[in-house]
């Protein structure tokens, strides 16, 4: 029997203040092999490439999926790099592990800020837009099943942090 392993990934809660209100970027999942997950709301996210720094993955995935350039990742200043072992120690905002269905993945969610204007769609997503966190809270409460499951816990934790 072949042994299989969970894949490490990142997810990004990209914040921006618009007209005095906090917003985050959301997108509609639309992947070639997405099947039943296509059409769900999701955060920019993706797998960590071999030997890629997790913070570099945040920057790459946010840019690839939204066109935005990450300017700040909360907690990055606290990362520890060891030249001796070529390793880093980091603390994501939230970690979510998929224990069944789809594929086995462990998603490290980070909160960040970015500049620029989002593209409207990519080869993996569409309807990319900023959403006020109050609207997000209501949408998540009333339509939890319309969100990609790997992002739900991180979004709920984020909304609690923002007292919503």
PDB file of C-alpha atoms in Angstrom:
ATOM      1  CA  UNK A   1       0.000   0.000   0.000  1.00  0.00           C
ATOM      2  CA  UNK A   2       1.368   3.370  -1.041  1.00  0.00           C
ATOM      3  CA  UNK A   3       1.732   5.898   1.757  1.00  0.00           C
ATOM      4  CA  UNK A   4       0.234   9.322   0.958  1.00  0.00           C
ATOM      5  CA  UNK A   5       0.933  12.662   2.617  1.00  0.00           C
ATOM      6  CA  UNK A   6      -0.964  15.922   3.172  1.00  0.00           C
ATOM      7  CA  UNK A   7       0.172  18.824   1.005  1.00  0.00           C
ATOM      8  CA  UNK A   8       1.199  22.123   2.641  1.00  0.00           C
ATOM      9  CA  UNK A   9      -0.546  25.238   1.378  1.00  0.00           C
ATOM     10  CA  UNK A  10      -1.180  28.869   2.283  1.00  0.00           C
ATOM     11  CA  UNK A  11      -4.296  31.011   2.299  1.00  0.00           C
ATOM     12  CA  UNK A  12      -4.360  34.805   2.440  1.00  0.00           C
ATOM     13  CA  UNK A  13      -6.815  37.094   4.186  1.00  0.00           C
ATOM     14  CA  UNK A  14      -5.976  40.283   2.295  1.00  0.00           C
ATOM     15  CA  UNK A  15      -7.213  43.388   4.151  1.00  0.00           C
ATOM     16  CA  UNK A  16      -7.837  46.903   2.905  1.00  0.00           C
ATOM     17  CA  UNK A  17      -9.669  49.895   4.306  1.00  0.00           C
ATOM     18  CA  UNK A  18     -12.148  51.330   1.788  1.00  0.00           C
ATOM     19  CA  UNK A  19     -14.264  54.372   2.689  1.00  0.00           C
ATOM     20  CA  UNK A  20     -13.418  53.924   6.357  1.00  0.00           C
ATOM     21  CA  UNK A  21     -14.492  50.260   6.473  1.00  0.00           C
ATOM     22  CA  UNK A  22     -12.357  47.123   6.588  1.00  0.00           C
ATOM     23  CA  UNK A  23     -12.678  44.876   3.522  1.00  0.00           C
ATOM     24  CA  UNK A  24     -11.046  41.639   2.421  1.00  0.00           C
ATOM     25  CA  UNK A  25     -10.618  40.182  -1.056  1.00  0.00           C
ATOM     26  CA  UNK A  26     -12.772  37.188  -2.011  1.00  0.00           C
ATOM     27  CA  UNK A  27     -13.102  35.297  -5.242  1.00  0.00           C
ATOM     28  CA  UNK A  28     -15.284  32.650  -6.788  1.00  0.00           C
ATOM     29  CA  UNK A  29     -13.416  29.371  -7.126  1.00  0.00           C
ATOM     30  CA  UNK A  30     -13.274  28.229 -10.756  1.00  0.00           C
ATOM     31  CA  UNK A  31     -10.679  25.529 -11.458  1.00  0.00           C
ATOM     32  CA  UNK A  32     -10.470  23.135 -14.368  1.00  0.00           C
ATOM     33  CA  UNK A  33     -10.675  20.168 -11.977  1.00  0.00           C
ATOM     34  CA  UNK A  34     -12.809  21.963  -9.359  1.00  0.00           C
ATOM     35  CA  UNK A  35     -15.966  19.893  -9.852  1.00  0.00           C
ATOM     36  CA  UNK A  36     -18.400  20.543  -6.959  1.00  0.00           C
ATOM     37  CA  UNK A  37     -16.142  23.208  -5.425  1.00  0.00           C
ATOM     38  CA  UNK A  38     -16.433  25.490  -8.468  1.00  0.00           C
ATOM     39  CA  UNK A  39     -18.566  28.520  -7.705  1.00  0.00           C
ATOM     40  CA  UNK A  40     -17.725  28.617  -3.992  1.00  0.00           C
ATOM     41  CA  UNK A  41     -16.355  31.761  -2.355  1.00  0.00           C
ATOM     42  CA  UNK A  42     -12.709  31.429  -1.394  1.00  0.00           C
ATOM     43  CA  UNK A  43      -9.585  33.285  -0.355  1.00  0.00           C
ATOM     44  CA  UNK A  44      -6.481  33.465  -2.531  1.00  0.00           C
ATOM     45  CA  UNK A  45      -4.585  30.269  -1.732  1.00  0.00           C
ATOM     46  CA  UNK A  46      -2.300  27.611  -3.125  1.00  0.00           C
ATOM     47  CA  UNK A  47       0.304  24.985  -2.467  1.00  0.00           C
ATOM     48  CA  UNK A  48       3.788  25.788  -1.213  1.00  0.00           C
ATOM     49  CA  UNK A  49       6.384  24.910  -3.848  1.00  0.00           C
ATOM     50  CA  UNK A  50       9.351  22.761  -2.909  1.00  0.00           C
ATOM     51  CA  UNK A  51      11.799  24.824  -0.792  1.00  0.00           C
ATOM     52  CA  UNK A  52       9.679  27.977  -1.161  1.00  0.00           C
ATOM     53  CA  UNK A  53       9.513  30.277   1.877  1.00  0.00           C
ATOM     54  CA  UNK A  54       5.883  30.358   3.124  1.00  0.00           C
ATOM     55  CA  UNK A  55       5.856  34.170   2.968  1.00  0.00           C
ATOM     56  CA  UNK A  56       7.021  34.072  -0.647  1.00  0.00           C
ATOM     57  CA  UNK A  57       4.129  31.679  -1.315  1.00  0.00           C
ATOM     58  CA  UNK A  58       1.681  34.228   0.130  1.00  0.00           C
ATOM     59  CA  UNK A  59       3.051  36.918  -2.195  1.00  0.00           C
ATOM     60  CA  UNK A  60       3.061  34.636  -5.249  1.00  0.00           C
ATOM     61  CA  UNK A  61      -0.421  33.198  -4.743  1.00  0.00           C
ATOM     62  CA  UNK A  62      -2.046  36.557  -3.989  1.00  0.00           C
ATOM     63  CA  UNK A  63      -0.478  38.031  -7.142  1.00  0.00           C
ATOM     64  CA  UNK A  64      -1.323  35.017  -9.342  1.00  0.00           C
ATOM     65  CA  UNK A  65      -4.934  34.875  -8.185  1.00  0.00           C
ATOM     66  CA  UNK A  66      -5.792  38.568  -7.756  1.00  0.00           C
ATOM     67  CA  UNK A  67      -3.110  40.697  -9.435  1.00  0.00           C
ATOM     68  CA  UNK A  68      -2.452  42.449  -6.099  1.00  0.00           C
ATOM     69  CA  UNK A  69       1.062  43.027  -4.739  1.00  0.00           C
ATOM     70  CA  UNK A  70       1.406  42.065  -1.060  1.00  0.00           C
ATOM     71  CA  UNK A  71       2.988  44.905   0.944  1.00  0.00           C
ATOM     72  CA  UNK A  72       2.708  43.477   4.476  1.00  0.00           C
ATOM     73  CA  UNK A  73       2.218  40.035   6.006  1.00  0.00           C
ATOM     74  CA  UNK A  74       1.351  40.160   9.690  1.00  0.00           C
ATOM     75  CA  UNK A  75       3.857  38.184  11.750  1.00  0.00           C
ATOM     76  CA  UNK A  76       6.546  38.082   9.066  1.00  0.00           C
ATOM     77  CA  UNK A  77       8.819  40.282  11.150  1.00  0.00           C
ATOM     78  CA  UNK A  78       8.812  37.544  13.808  1.00  0.00           C
ATOM     79  CA  UNK A  79       9.968  34.738  11.523  1.00  0.00           C
ATOM     80  CA  UNK A  80      13.204  33.073  12.470  1.00  0.00           C
ATOM     81  CA  UNK A  81      15.664  31.990   9.795  1.00  0.00           C
ATOM     82  CA  UNK A  82      18.492  29.600  10.511  1.00  0.00           C
ATOM     83  CA  UNK A  83      21.396  29.804   8.098  1.00  0.00           C
ATOM     84  CA  UNK A  84      22.909  26.735   9.745  1.00  0.00           C
ATOM     85  CA  UNK A  85      19.976  24.507   8.839  1.00  0.00           C
ATOM     86  CA  UNK A  86      18.369  26.597   6.044  1.00  0.00           C
ATOM     87  CA  UNK A  87      15.005  26.556   7.823  1.00  0.00           C
ATOM     88  CA  UNK A  88      12.476  29.160   8.911  1.00  0.00           C
ATOM     89  CA  UNK A  89      10.141  29.211  11.877  1.00  0.00           C
ATOM     90  CA  UNK A  90       6.861  31.061  11.298  1.00  0.00           C
ATOM     91  CA  UNK A  91       3.471  31.536  12.912  1.00  0.00           C
ATOM     92  CA  UNK A  92       0.442  31.706  10.607  1.00  0.00           C
ATOM     93  CA  UNK A  93      -2.821  33.299  11.755  1.00  0.00           C
ATOM     94  CA  UNK A  94      -4.736  30.019  11.480  1.00  0.00           C
ATOM     95  CA  UNK A  95      -4.032  26.474  10.252  1.00  0.00           C
ATOM     96  CA  UNK A  96      -6.760  24.295   8.741  1.00  0.00           C
ATOM     97  CA  UNK A  97      -6.340  20.614   7.869  1.00  0.00           C
ATOM     98  CA  UNK A  98      -8.706  18.727   5.561  1.00  0.00           C
ATOM     99  CA  UNK A  99      -9.398  15.290   7.080  1.00  0.00           C
ATOM    100  CA  UNK A 100     -11.611  13.843   4.323  1.00  0.00           C
ATOM    101  CA  UNK A 101     -12.948  14.408   0.811  1.00  0.00           C
ATOM    102  CA  UNK A 102     -11.185  16.124  -2.078  1.00  0.00           C
ATOM    103  CA  UNK A 103      -7.459  15.962  -1.349  1.00  0.00           C
ATOM    104  CA  UNK A 104      -5.458  15.992   1.862  1.00  0.00           C
ATOM    105  CA  UNK A 105      -4.147  19.499   2.493  1.00  0.00           C
ATOM    106  CA  UNK A 106      -2.954  21.611   5.425  1.00  0.00           C
ATOM    107  CA  UNK A 107      -3.580  25.318   4.806  1.00  0.00           C
ATOM    108  CA  UNK A 108      -1.610  27.957   6.733  1.00  0.00           C
ATOM    109  CA  UNK A 109      -3.667  31.180   6.631  1.00  0.00           C
ATOM    110  CA  UNK A 110      -1.965  34.579   6.898  1.00  0.00           C
ATOM    111  CA  UNK A 111      -3.394  38.094   7.236  1.00  0.00           C
ATOM    112  CA  UNK A 112      -1.815  40.596   4.881  1.00  0.00           C
ATOM    113  CA  UNK A 113      -2.209  43.900   3.062  1.00  0.00           C
ATOM    114  CA  UNK A 114      -1.729  44.538  -0.651  1.00  0.00           C
ATOM    115  CA  UNK A 115      -1.671  47.359  -3.156  1.00  0.00           C
ATOM    116  CA  UNK A 116      -3.128  47.663  -6.625  1.00  0.00           C
ATOM    117  CA  UNK A 117      -6.485  46.829  -8.110  1.00  0.00           C
ATOM    118  CA  UNK A 118      -7.650  43.230  -8.439  1.00  0.00           C
ATOM    119  CA  UNK A 119      -8.112  41.594 -11.812  1.00  0.00           C
ATOM    120  CA  UNK A 120     -11.650  40.365 -12.477  1.00  0.00           C
ATOM    121  CA  UNK A 121     -10.727  36.758 -13.224  1.00  0.00           C
ATOM    122  CA  UNK A 122      -7.833  34.331 -13.667  1.00  0.00           C
ATOM    123  CA  UNK A 123      -7.531  30.742 -14.869  1.00  0.00           C
ATOM    124  CA  UNK A 124      -8.476  29.598 -11.309  1.00  0.00           C
ATOM    125  CA  UNK A 125     -10.991  32.191 -10.135  1.00  0.00           C
ATOM    126  CA  UNK A 126     -13.516  34.795 -11.189  1.00  0.00           C
ATOM    127  CA  UNK A 127     -15.598  37.586  -9.674  1.00  0.00           C
ATOM    128  CA  UNK A 128     -12.623  38.737  -7.602  1.00  0.00           C
ATOM    129  CA  UNK A 129     -13.763  41.595  -5.378  1.00  0.00           C
ATOM    130  CA  UNK A 130     -13.395  43.457  -2.106  1.00  0.00           C
ATOM    131  CA  UNK A 131     -16.135  42.721   0.422  1.00  0.00           C
ATOM    132  CA  UNK A 132     -16.834  44.644   3.633  1.00  0.00           C
ATOM    133  CA  UNK A 133     -16.230  42.361   6.594  1.00  0.00           C
ATOM    134  CA  UNK A 134     -19.751  43.082   7.924  1.00  0.00           C
ATOM    135  CA  UNK A 135     -21.177  41.800   4.623  1.00  0.00           C
ATOM    136  CA  UNK A 136     -18.808  38.828   4.762  1.00  0.00           C
ATOM    137  CA  UNK A 137     -19.977  37.978   8.291  1.00  0.00           C
ATOM    138  CA  UNK A 138     -23.626  37.978   7.207  1.00  0.00           C
ATOM    139  CA  UNK A 139     -22.872  35.967   4.072  1.00  0.00           C
ATOM    140  CA  UNK A 140     -20.903  33.379   6.060  1.00  0.00           C
ATOM    141  CA  UNK A 141     -23.603  33.102   8.760  1.00  0.00           C
ATOM    142  CA  UNK A 142     -26.424  32.646   6.233  1.00  0.00           C
ATOM    143  CA  UNK A 143     -24.596  30.683   3.511  1.00  0.00           C
ATOM    144  CA  UNK A 144     -21.720  28.794   5.143  1.00  0.00           C
ATOM    145  CA  UNK A 145     -22.007  26.041   2.521  1.00  0.00           C
ATOM    146  CA  UNK A 146     -21.207  28.553  -0.245  1.00  0.00           C
ATOM    147  CA  UNK A 147     -17.614  28.918   1.029  1.00  0.00           C
ATOM    148  CA  UNK A 148     -14.672  26.661   0.245  1.00  0.00           C
ATOM    149  CA  UNK A 149     -14.385  24.561   3.394  1.00  0.00           C
ATOM    150  CA  UNK A 150     -10.626  25.128   3.804  1.00  0.00           C
ATOM    151  CA  UNK A 151     -11.278  28.857   4.395  1.00  0.00           C
ATOM    152  CA  UNK A 152     -14.308  28.726   6.723  1.00  0.00           C
ATOM    153  CA  UNK A 153     -12.466  28.274  10.056  1.00  0.00           C
ATOM    154  CA  UNK A 154      -9.933  30.987   9.239  1.00  0.00           C
ATOM    155  CA  UNK A 155     -12.687  33.419   8.193  1.00  0.00           C
ATOM    156  CA  UNK A 156     -14.720  32.710  11.323  1.00  0.00           C
ATOM    157  CA  UNK A 157     -11.635  33.247  13.502  1.00  0.00           C
ATOM    158  CA  UNK A 158     -10.855  36.477  11.620  1.00  0.00           C
ATOM    159  CA  UNK A 159     -14.416  37.777  12.061  1.00  0.00           C
ATOM    160  CA  UNK A 160     -14.327  36.948  15.779  1.00  0.00           C
ATOM    161  CA  UNK A 161     -11.049  38.867  16.055  1.00  0.00           C
ATOM    162  CA  UNK A 162     -12.874  41.815  14.452  1.00  0.00           C
ATOM    163  CA  UNK A 163     -15.799  41.360  16.876  1.00  0.00           C
ATOM    164  CA  UNK A 164     -18.303  40.258  14.221  1.00  0.00           C
TER     165      UNK A 164
END
